[in-house]
Tab-separated table of C-alpha atoms and ligand atoms in Angstrom:
chain	number	residue	atom	x	y	z
A	144	MET	CA	-170.489	1.219	160.504
A	145	LYS	CA	-169.115	-2.261	160.744
A	146	ILE	CA	-165.386	-2.845	161.149
A	147	MET	CA	-163.671	-6.157	160.809
A	148	PHE	CA	-160.206	-6.749	162.226
A	149	LEU	CA	-158.022	-9.410	160.776
A	150	LEU	CA	-154.685	-10.063	162.381
A	151	LEU	CA	-152.083	-11.313	159.957
A	152	ASN	CA	-148.572	-12.433	160.723
A	153	PRO	CA	-146.665	-12.768	157.489
A	154	THR	CA	-142.869	-12.834	157.549
A	155	SER	CA	-141.262	-10.567	160.090
A	156	PHE	CA	-143.964	-8.041	160.691
A	157	LEU	CA	-147.359	-7.885	162.185
A	158	SER	CA	-150.179	-6.272	160.320
A	159	VAL	CA	-153.810	-5.626	160.882
A	160	LEU	CA	-156.469	-5.506	158.210
A	161	ILE	CA	-159.652	-3.696	158.910
A	162	THR	CA	-162.486	-3.664	156.433
A	163	ILE	CA	-164.880	-0.827	156.765
A	164	ILE	CA	-167.954	-2.377	155.264
A	165	THR	CA	-170.220	0.589	155.171
A	166	LEU	CA	-169.557	4.238	154.647
A	167	ILE	CA	-168.695	6.170	157.761
A	168	ASN	CA	-171.714	8.399	157.946
A	169	SER	CA	-169.847	11.367	159.252
A	170	ILE	CA	-171.816	14.330	160.395
A	171	ALA	CA	-170.153	17.368	158.874
A	172	SER	CA	-169.087	18.943	162.164
A	173	GLN	CA	-167.469	15.796	163.506
A	174	PRO	CA	-163.961	14.937	162.444
A	175	ALA	CA	-163.548	11.772	160.392
A	176	TYR	CA	-161.724	9.380	162.672
A	177	ILE	CA	-159.475	6.789	161.049
A	178	TYR	CA	-157.376	4.753	163.470
A	179	THR	CA	-155.561	4.667	166.816
A	180	PHE	CA	-152.378	2.797	167.572
A	181	CYS	CA	-151.333	2.327	171.227
A	182	SER	CA	-148.246	0.569	172.494
A	183	ASP	CA	-145.946	0.413	175.472
A	184	PRO	CA	-148.087	-0.480	178.526
A	185	GLN	CA	-147.350	1.695	181.563
A	186	ASN	CA	-146.307	0.540	184.995
A	187	ILE	CA	-149.617	-0.052	186.776
A	188	THR	CA	-148.503	1.301	190.134
A	189	GLU	CA	-147.614	4.588	188.479
A	190	ASN	CA	-150.720	4.637	186.293
A	191	ALA	CA	-152.757	7.250	188.150
A	192	SER	CA	-149.916	9.723	188.202
A	193	TYR	CA	-149.093	9.014	184.558
A	194	THR	CA	-152.634	9.442	183.275
A	195	SER	CA	-153.107	12.696	185.152
A	196	ASN	CA	-149.794	14.012	183.821
A	197	LEU	CA	-150.849	12.960	180.325
A	198	SER	CA	-154.224	14.583	180.688
A	199	ALA	CA	-152.661	17.879	181.782
A	200	LEU	CA	-150.240	17.865	178.870
A	201	LEU	CA	-152.913	17.070	176.295
A	202	SER	CA	-155.375	19.666	177.492
A	203	SER	CA	-152.647	22.269	177.272
A	204	LEU	CA	-151.770	21.001	173.796
A	205	SER	CA	-155.392	21.107	172.686
A	206	SER	CA	-155.660	24.760	173.676
A	207	LYS	CA	-153.063	25.644	171.018
A	208	ALA	CA	-155.089	24.313	168.103
A	209	SER	CA	-157.127	27.454	167.437
A	210	LEU	CA	-153.939	29.324	166.564
A	211	ASN	CA	-151.459	26.725	165.343
A	212	SER	CA	-151.814	23.950	162.804
A	213	PHE	CA	-148.796	22.197	164.297
A	214	TYR	CA	-147.485	22.105	167.858
A	215	THR	CA	-145.120	20.134	170.061
A	216	ASP	CA	-145.035	20.182	173.842
A	217	SER	CA	-143.674	18.125	176.702
A	218	SER	CA	-143.931	17.926	180.480
A	219	ASN	CA	-143.174	15.377	183.197
A	220	GLY	CA	-141.367	13.135	180.771
A	221	ILE	CA	-144.210	12.918	178.234
A	222	TYR	CA	-143.762	14.321	174.720
A	223	SER	CA	-146.666	15.272	172.490
A	224	LEU	CA	-147.273	16.604	169.016
A	225	TYR	CA	-150.211	17.366	166.781
A	226	LEU	CA	-150.443	18.243	163.104
A	227	CYS	CA	-153.472	19.382	161.135
A	228	ARG	CA	-153.709	18.813	157.399
A	229	GLY	CA	-152.230	21.782	155.577
A	230	ASP	CA	-155.460	22.838	153.866
A	231	VAL	CA	-157.883	22.876	156.811
A	232	SER	CA	-159.193	25.976	158.572
A	233	SER	CA	-158.154	26.740	162.136
A	234	ASN	CA	-161.713	25.920	163.184
A	235	THR	CA	-161.559	22.460	161.671
A	236	CYS	CA	-158.108	21.957	163.156
A	237	GLN	CA	-159.320	22.850	166.621
A	238	THR	CA	-162.381	20.594	166.385
A	239	CYS	CA	-160.242	17.734	165.185
A	240	ILE	CA	-157.571	18.158	167.888
A	241	ASN	CA	-160.185	18.561	170.627
A	242	ASN	CA	-161.665	15.232	169.673
A	243	ALA	CA	-158.250	13.639	169.199
A	244	THR	CA	-156.946	14.600	172.652
A	245	ARG	CA	-160.054	13.156	174.306
A	246	GLU	CA	-160.316	10.096	172.091
A	247	ILE	CA	-156.643	9.111	172.405
A	248	GLN	CA	-156.947	9.176	176.212
A	249	ARG	CA	-160.121	7.141	176.093
A	250	ARG	CA	-158.321	4.514	174.032
A	251	CYS	CA	-154.727	4.639	175.270
A	252	ALA	CA	-154.658	6.375	178.706
A	253	SER	CA	-152.339	3.772	180.207
A	254	ASN	CA	-149.954	3.446	177.281
A	255	GLY	CA	-146.585	5.080	177.061
A	256	THR	CA	-146.875	5.647	173.316
A	257	ALA	CA	-149.882	6.381	171.137
A	258	ILE	CA	-150.877	7.896	167.817
A	259	ILE	CA	-154.331	8.757	166.522
A	260	TRP	CA	-155.143	9.528	162.894
A	261	TYR	CA	-158.045	11.485	161.461
A	262	ASP	CA	-158.631	12.704	157.954
A	263	MET	CA	-157.867	16.271	159.003
A	264	CYS	CA	-155.333	15.854	161.814
A	265	MET	CA	-153.102	13.550	163.792
A	266	LEU	CA	-151.872	13.518	167.372
A	267	ARG	CA	-149.144	11.536	169.113
A	268	TYR	CA	-147.492	11.232	172.488
A	269	SER	CA	-144.733	9.156	173.962
A	270	ASN	CA	-142.703	8.806	177.137
A	271	THR	CA	-139.549	8.976	175.033
A	272	ASN	CA	-138.595	12.121	173.172
A	273	PHE	CA	-139.524	11.696	169.504
A	274	HIS	CA	-139.523	15.377	168.569
A	275	GLY	CA	-137.438	15.831	165.462
A	276	VAL	CA	-136.986	12.088	165.083
A	277	TYR	CA	-138.079	10.823	161.703
A	278	GLN	CA	-140.322	7.764	161.950
A	279	ASN	CA	-142.022	5.904	159.118
A	280	ASN	CA	-143.548	3.142	161.258
A	281	PRO	CA	-146.213	2.126	162.014
A	282	ARG	CA	-147.752	2.648	158.613
A	283	LEU	CA	-151.456	2.814	157.982
A	284	PHE	CA	-152.826	1.964	154.539
A	285	MET	CA	-156.344	2.809	153.493
A	286	TRP	CA	-157.681	2.241	150.013
A	287	ASN	CA	-160.781	2.184	147.908
A	288	ASN	CA	-161.314	-1.418	146.965
A	289	GLU	CA	-162.466	-0.464	143.487
A	290	ASN	CA	-159.905	-0.474	140.719
A	291	THR	CA	-159.284	2.600	138.613
A	292	THR	CA	-161.691	3.130	135.761
A	293	SER	CA	-158.840	3.559	133.289
A	294	PRO	CA	-157.448	0.039	133.098
A	295	ASP	CA	-154.149	1.089	131.570
A	296	GLU	CA	-153.517	3.617	134.268
A	297	LEU	CA	-152.271	1.398	137.111
A	298	ASN	CA	-151.548	4.420	139.266
A	299	PHE	CA	-148.680	5.629	137.108
A	300	GLY	CA	-150.660	8.848	137.094
A	301	ALA	CA	-150.799	8.748	140.862
A	302	LEU	CA	-147.090	8.197	141.212
A	303	SER	CA	-146.151	10.934	138.773
A	304	LEU	CA	-148.354	13.356	140.702
A	305	ILE	CA	-146.688	12.260	143.941
A	306	TYR	CA	-143.273	12.807	142.330
A	307	THR	CA	-144.162	16.396	141.435
A	308	LEU	CA	-145.112	16.999	145.075
A	309	MET	CA	-142.017	15.326	146.475
A	310	GLU	CA	-139.856	17.743	144.551
A	311	TYR	CA	-140.937	20.752	146.572
A	312	VAL	CA	-143.067	19.783	149.575
A	313	PRO	CA	-140.073	18.903	151.822
A	314	TYR	CA	-138.641	22.386	151.201
A	315	THR	CA	-141.734	24.463	151.963
A	316	ASP	CA	-142.462	25.978	155.379
A	317	MET	CA	-145.660	23.985	155.736
A	318	MET	CA	-144.164	20.757	154.368
A	319	PHE	CA	-147.513	20.334	152.658
A	320	GLY	CA	-148.715	20.371	149.072
A	321	THR	CA	-151.460	19.276	146.706
A	322	ASN	CA	-151.518	18.891	142.952
A	323	GLN	CA	-153.851	17.685	140.246
A	324	SER	CA	-153.482	16.330	136.750
A	325	ALA	CA	-155.579	14.880	133.968
A	326	SER	CA	-156.238	11.154	133.833
A	327	HIS	CA	-154.441	9.094	131.205
A	328	ASP	CA	-157.157	9.597	128.587
A	329	GLY	CA	-157.643	13.215	129.596
A	330	SER	CA	-161.313	12.834	130.473
A	331	GLN	CA	-161.038	13.120	134.253
A	332	LYS	CA	-158.907	14.684	136.949
A	333	ARG	CA	-156.700	13.118	139.567
A	334	TYR	CA	-155.770	14.683	142.892
A	335	ALA	CA	-152.913	14.099	145.307
A	336	LEU	CA	-151.707	15.447	148.638
A	337	THR	CA	-148.503	14.968	150.608
A	338	GLN	CA	-147.490	16.283	154.012
A	339	CYS	CA	-144.689	15.873	156.536
A	340	SER	CA	-144.695	16.553	160.243
A	341	ARG	CA	-142.859	19.854	160.680
A	342	ASP	CA	-140.613	18.648	163.503
A	343	ILE	CA	-138.427	16.754	161.005
A	344	ASN	CA	-136.039	18.292	158.479
A	345	SER	CA	-136.344	18.400	154.687
A	346	ASN	CA	-134.063	15.411	154.112
A	347	ASP	CA	-136.055	13.242	156.481
A	348	CYS	CA	-139.313	14.476	154.962
A	349	SER	CA	-138.045	13.509	151.556
A	350	SER	CA	-136.975	10.055	152.797
A	351	CYS	CA	-140.295	9.516	154.548
A	352	LEU	CA	-142.313	10.384	151.449
A	353	GLY	CA	-140.046	8.138	149.373
A	354	ILE	CA	-140.781	5.187	151.673
A	355	LEU	CA	-144.524	5.759	151.434
A	356	ARG	CA	-144.373	6.222	147.666
A	357	ASP	CA	-142.609	2.863	147.363
A	358	ALA	CA	-145.181	1.304	149.684
A	359	VAL	CA	-147.994	2.116	147.260
A	360	THR	CA	-147.389	-1.192	145.513
A	361	GLN	CA	-148.056	-3.023	148.810
A	362	CYS	CA	-151.663	-1.970	148.881
A	363	CYS	CA	-152.822	0.383	146.298
A	364	GLN	CA	-151.621	-0.185	142.763
A	365	ALA	CA	-154.494	0.581	140.368
A	366	LYS	CA	-156.854	1.506	143.212
A	367	ARG	CA	-159.194	4.435	142.601
A	368	GLY	CA	-158.049	6.139	145.775
A	369	TRP	CA	-155.691	5.527	148.644
A	370	ARG	CA	-154.033	7.035	151.694
A	371	ILE	CA	-150.852	6.054	153.502
A	372	PHE	CA	-150.053	7.473	156.908
A	373	ALA	CA	-146.862	7.244	158.951
A	374	PRO	CA	-145.991	9.177	162.116
A	375	SER	CA	-143.740	11.607	160.196
A	376	CYS	CA	-145.513	11.898	156.832
A	377	SER	CA	-148.595	11.011	154.816
A	378	MET	CA	-149.940	10.979	151.273
A	379	ARG	CA	-153.295	10.590	149.572
A	380	TYR	CA	-154.559	10.146	146.033
A	381	GLU	CA	-158.157	10.294	144.733
A	382	GLU	CA	-160.201	10.616	141.581
A	383	TYR	CA	-162.174	13.452	143.186
A	384	LEU	CA	-161.245	16.736	144.798
A	385	PHE	CA	-160.836	15.995	148.516
A	386	TYR	CA	-158.826	18.996	149.686
A	387	GLN	CA	-159.579	22.688	149.985
A	388	LEU	CA	-158.139	24.682	147.140
A	389	PRO	CA	-156.100	27.685	148.255
A	390	SER	CA	-158.520	30.503	148.971
A	391	THR	CA	-159.299	32.876	146.137
A	392	PRO	CA	-158.947	36.643	146.558
A	393	VAL	CA	-162.728	37.186	146.326
A	394	PRO	CA	-164.280	35.665	149.447
A	395	VAL	CA	-167.037	33.261	148.508
A	396	PRO	CA	-168.741	30.931	150.991
A	397	SER	CA	-166.148	28.191	151.163
A	398	PRO	CA	-167.625	24.822	150.295
A	399	GLN	CA	-167.176	21.964	152.717
A	400	VAL	CA	-164.450	19.565	151.716
A	401	PRO	CA	-166.414	16.884	149.903
A	402	GLU	CA	-167.173	13.892	152.057
A	403	PRO	CA	-166.313	10.459	150.694
A	404	VAL	CA	-168.045	9.743	147.403
A	405	PRO	CA	-170.179	6.619	146.991
A	406	GLY	CA	-167.244	4.705	145.538
A	407	GLU	CA	-165.514	5.014	148.881
A	408	SER	CA	-168.052	2.906	150.758
A	409	ASN	CA	-165.889	-0.091	150.054
A	410	THR	CA	-162.754	0.968	151.881
A	411	LYS	CA	-160.063	-1.208	153.410
A	412	THR	CA	-157.561	-0.204	156.068
A	413	TRP	CA	-154.377	-2.021	156.948
A	414	LEU	CA	-151.850	-1.278	159.670
A	415	LEU	CA	-148.252	-2.359	159.258
A	416	ARG	CA	-145.709	-2.116	162.058
A	417	ASN	CA	-142.305	-3.670	162.070
B	798	LIG	C1	-151.893	-0.294	176.518
B	798	LIG	O1	-151.801	-0.268	177.931
B	798	LIG	C2	-152.650	-1.207	178.577
B	798	LIG	C3	-152.589	-0.975	180.084
B	798	LIG	O2	-151.262	-0.840	180.523
B	798	LIG	C4	-152.207	-2.619	178.208
B	798	LIG	O3	-153.063	-3.568	178.800
B	798	LIG	C5	-152.256	-2.754	176.700
B	798	LIG	O4	-151.726	-3.998	176.325
B	798	LIG	C6	-151.460	-1.649	176.028
B	798	LIG	N1	-151.668	-1.741	174.599
B	798	LIG	C7	-150.688	-2.027	173.767
B	798	LIG	C8	-151.080	-2.174	172.342
B	798	LIG	O5	-149.530	-2.151	174.135
B	799	LIG	C1	-143.443	0.260	188.921
B	799	LIG	O1	-143.311	1.474	189.678
B	799	LIG	C2	-143.009	1.236	191.047
B	799	LIG	C3	-143.047	2.582	191.765
B	799	LIG	O2	-142.291	3.550	191.085
B	799	LIG	C4	-141.650	0.540	191.140
B	799	LIG	O3	-141.337	0.275	192.494
B	799	LIG	C5	-141.711	-0.774	190.350
B	799	LIG	O4	-140.452	-1.393	190.342
B	799	LIG	C6	-142.163	-0.536	188.922
B	799	LIG	N1	-142.396	-1.812	188.264
B	799	LIG	C7	-141.907	-2.090	187.060
B	799	LIG	C8	-142.272	-3.414	186.493
B	799	LIG	O5	-141.217	-1.296	186.430
B	800	LIG	C1	-155.045	3.636	184.341
B	800	LIG	O1	-155.835	4.792	184.539
B	800	LIG	C2	-156.844	4.982	183.572
B	800	LIG	C3	-157.487	6.335	183.805
B	800	LIG	O2	-157.776	6.531	185.166
B	800	LIG	C4	-157.821	3.827	183.665
B	800	LIG	O3	-158.837	3.995	182.695
B	800	LIG	C5	-157.070	2.529	183.380
B	800	LIG	O4	-157.925	1.425	183.522
B	800	LIG	C6	-155.899	2.365	184.339
B	800	LIG	N1	-155.096	1.255	183.849
B	800	LIG	C7	-154.562	0.352	184.650
B	800	LIG	C8	-153.764	-0.699	183.981
B	800	LIG	O5	-154.723	0.396	185.880
B	801	LIG	C1	-146.121	13.092	187.020
B	801	LIG	O1	-145.622	14.404	187.275
B	801	LIG	C2	-145.069	14.575	188.561
B	801	LIG	C3	-144.618	16.022	188.678
B	801	LIG	O2	-145.694	16.890	188.427
B	801	LIG	C4	-143.875	13.656	188.752
B	801	LIG	O3	-143.384	13.781	190.064
B	801	LIG	C5	-144.322	12.203	188.504
B	801	LIG	O4	-143.201	11.358	188.569
B	801	LIG	C6	-144.988	12.078	187.150
B	801	LIG	N1	-145.503	10.736	186.995
B	801	LIG	C7	-145.010	9.862	186.138
B	801	LIG	C8	-145.628	8.477	186.145
B	801	LIG	O5	-144.083	10.109	185.399
B	802	LIG	C1	-165.086	12.290	168.759
B	802	LIG	O1	-165.906	12.418	167.618
B	802	LIG	C2	-166.649	11.237	167.317
B	802	LIG	C3	-167.333	11.459	166.002
B	802	LIG	O2	-166.399	11.554	164.979
B	802	LIG	C4	-167.628	10.966	168.430
B	802	LIG	O3	-168.367	9.794	168.144
B	802	LIG	C5	-166.840	10.781	169.713
B	802	LIG	O4	-167.730	10.623	170.796
B	802	LIG	C6	-165.935	11.964	169.978
B	802	LIG	N1	-165.075	11.611	171.088
B	802	LIG	C7	-165.014	12.288	172.210
B	802	LIG	C8	-164.146	11.715	173.286
B	802	LIG	O5	-165.634	13.323	172.377
B	803	LIG	C1	-158.715	-5.150	140.664
B	803	LIG	O1	-157.662	-5.594	139.832
B	803	LIG	C2	-156.960	-6.719	140.350
B	803	LIG	C3	-155.748	-6.965	139.473
B	803	LIG	O2	-156.065	-6.793	138.141
B	803	LIG	C4	-157.919	-7.895	140.425
B	803	LIG	O3	-157.253	-9.037	140.930
B	803	LIG	C5	-159.067	-7.524	141.364
B	803	LIG	O4	-160.011	-8.569	141.410
B	803	LIG	C6	-159.742	-6.238	140.924
B	803	LIG	N1	-160.659	-5.835	141.962
B	803	LIG	C7	-161.877	-5.378	141.725
B	803	LIG	C8	-162.700	-5.005	142.909
B	803	LIG	O5	-162.309	-5.254	140.580
B	804	LIG	C1	-148.573	19.412	139.072
B	804	LIG	O1	-148.668	18.316	138.194
B	804	LIG	C2	-148.496	18.669	136.850
B	804	LIG	C3	-148.826	17.440	136.006
B	804	LIG	O2	-148.180	16.287	136.490
B	804	LIG	C4	-147.057	19.167	136.638
B	804	LIG	O3	-146.863	19.511	135.307
B	804	LIG	C5	-146.846	20.383	137.534
B	804	LIG	O4	-145.524	20.798	137.486
B	804	LIG	C6	-147.181	20.040	138.975
B	804	LIG	N1	-147.169	21.269	139.773
B	804	LIG	C7	-146.661	21.322	140.986
B	804	LIG	C8	-146.738	22.630	141.665
B	804	LIG	O5	-146.145	20.342	141.515
């Protein structure tokens, strides 16, 4: 895998463009890592005490992931939270959070604030209390560089699917939902997913999803697939089934969530923080 970072400084914000040149050859059991964002350097003389306090908090947090798909915890002035994608098994959630707690410390051990995103989960911590505080920055954009195969479609299909989800996802217990529809010409299917972090309320979830929906034009209009992540919510759209369908009454061996299709080898990622 080759990643290229390009630091841009347009008007008032700073953004980072990363081009993933080749497909992330993820081994099925390993969680698909996306991006880490660290900020807020810690006082160096307090570093040792801070990192050991952080480590204790995160290992305690990690131990919750076999039973809970969402958890918040705090100790010694550090606040943490993780959220697994609403469709993943508890096994996948645990694997993802285990990796996330270790990886975020490897990358951001001496930072007061950090967030790590995977396909299947996300984890954050901060030395200020963010629990229940709606946050739509920084925003991470990831898209398939190929345009949609239906030229007249321009993602209107994507947005209408997202609208159907926004109507009820903020008001469900899981604050998570998926939906599918037919492509414009009816020959193919389209798939979408939205999710909010369950520490925020329905109004904030709705606002967060609205911000991301509007941001689609910044990166992803007419793209075959895209994802936008913020600390409090996320959404994704693809031309292939990328989520687990709700389990059927008759237990059949559940297929692995399909890994990125060939078209996804040409993926771009862009971080925007204000
Ligand atoms: C993270 O913390 C380290 C050590 O304090 C610091 O050097 C680095 O600049 C911080 N990173 C960011 C993005 O603030
Ligand atoms: C760092 O921490 C030490 C010990 O608590 C304190 O004396 C010092 O003022 C702090 N430095 C900064 C820059 O905050
Ligand atoms: C803080 O501690 C971590 C973990 O021990 C270490 O990796 C890092 O280099 C230290 N950072 C600073 C700025 O001393
Ligand atoms: C780490 O936790 C201890 C209490 O267990 C506390 O006294 C100390 O101030 C904490 N360190 C930092 C840097 O907050
Ligand atoms: C997390 O998983 C990745 C593979 O996705 C692996 O390369 C990495 O070593 C793991 N990190 C830790 C800290 O175990
Ligand atoms: C996708 O469409 C845009 C706008 O029509 C065009 O500028 C761009 O070159 C196309 N990209 C690809 C990879 O075909
Ligand atoms: C899913 O999308 C279809 C087509 O856009 C729509 O008719 C339906 O109401 C949506 N269902 C849910 C549960 O959002």
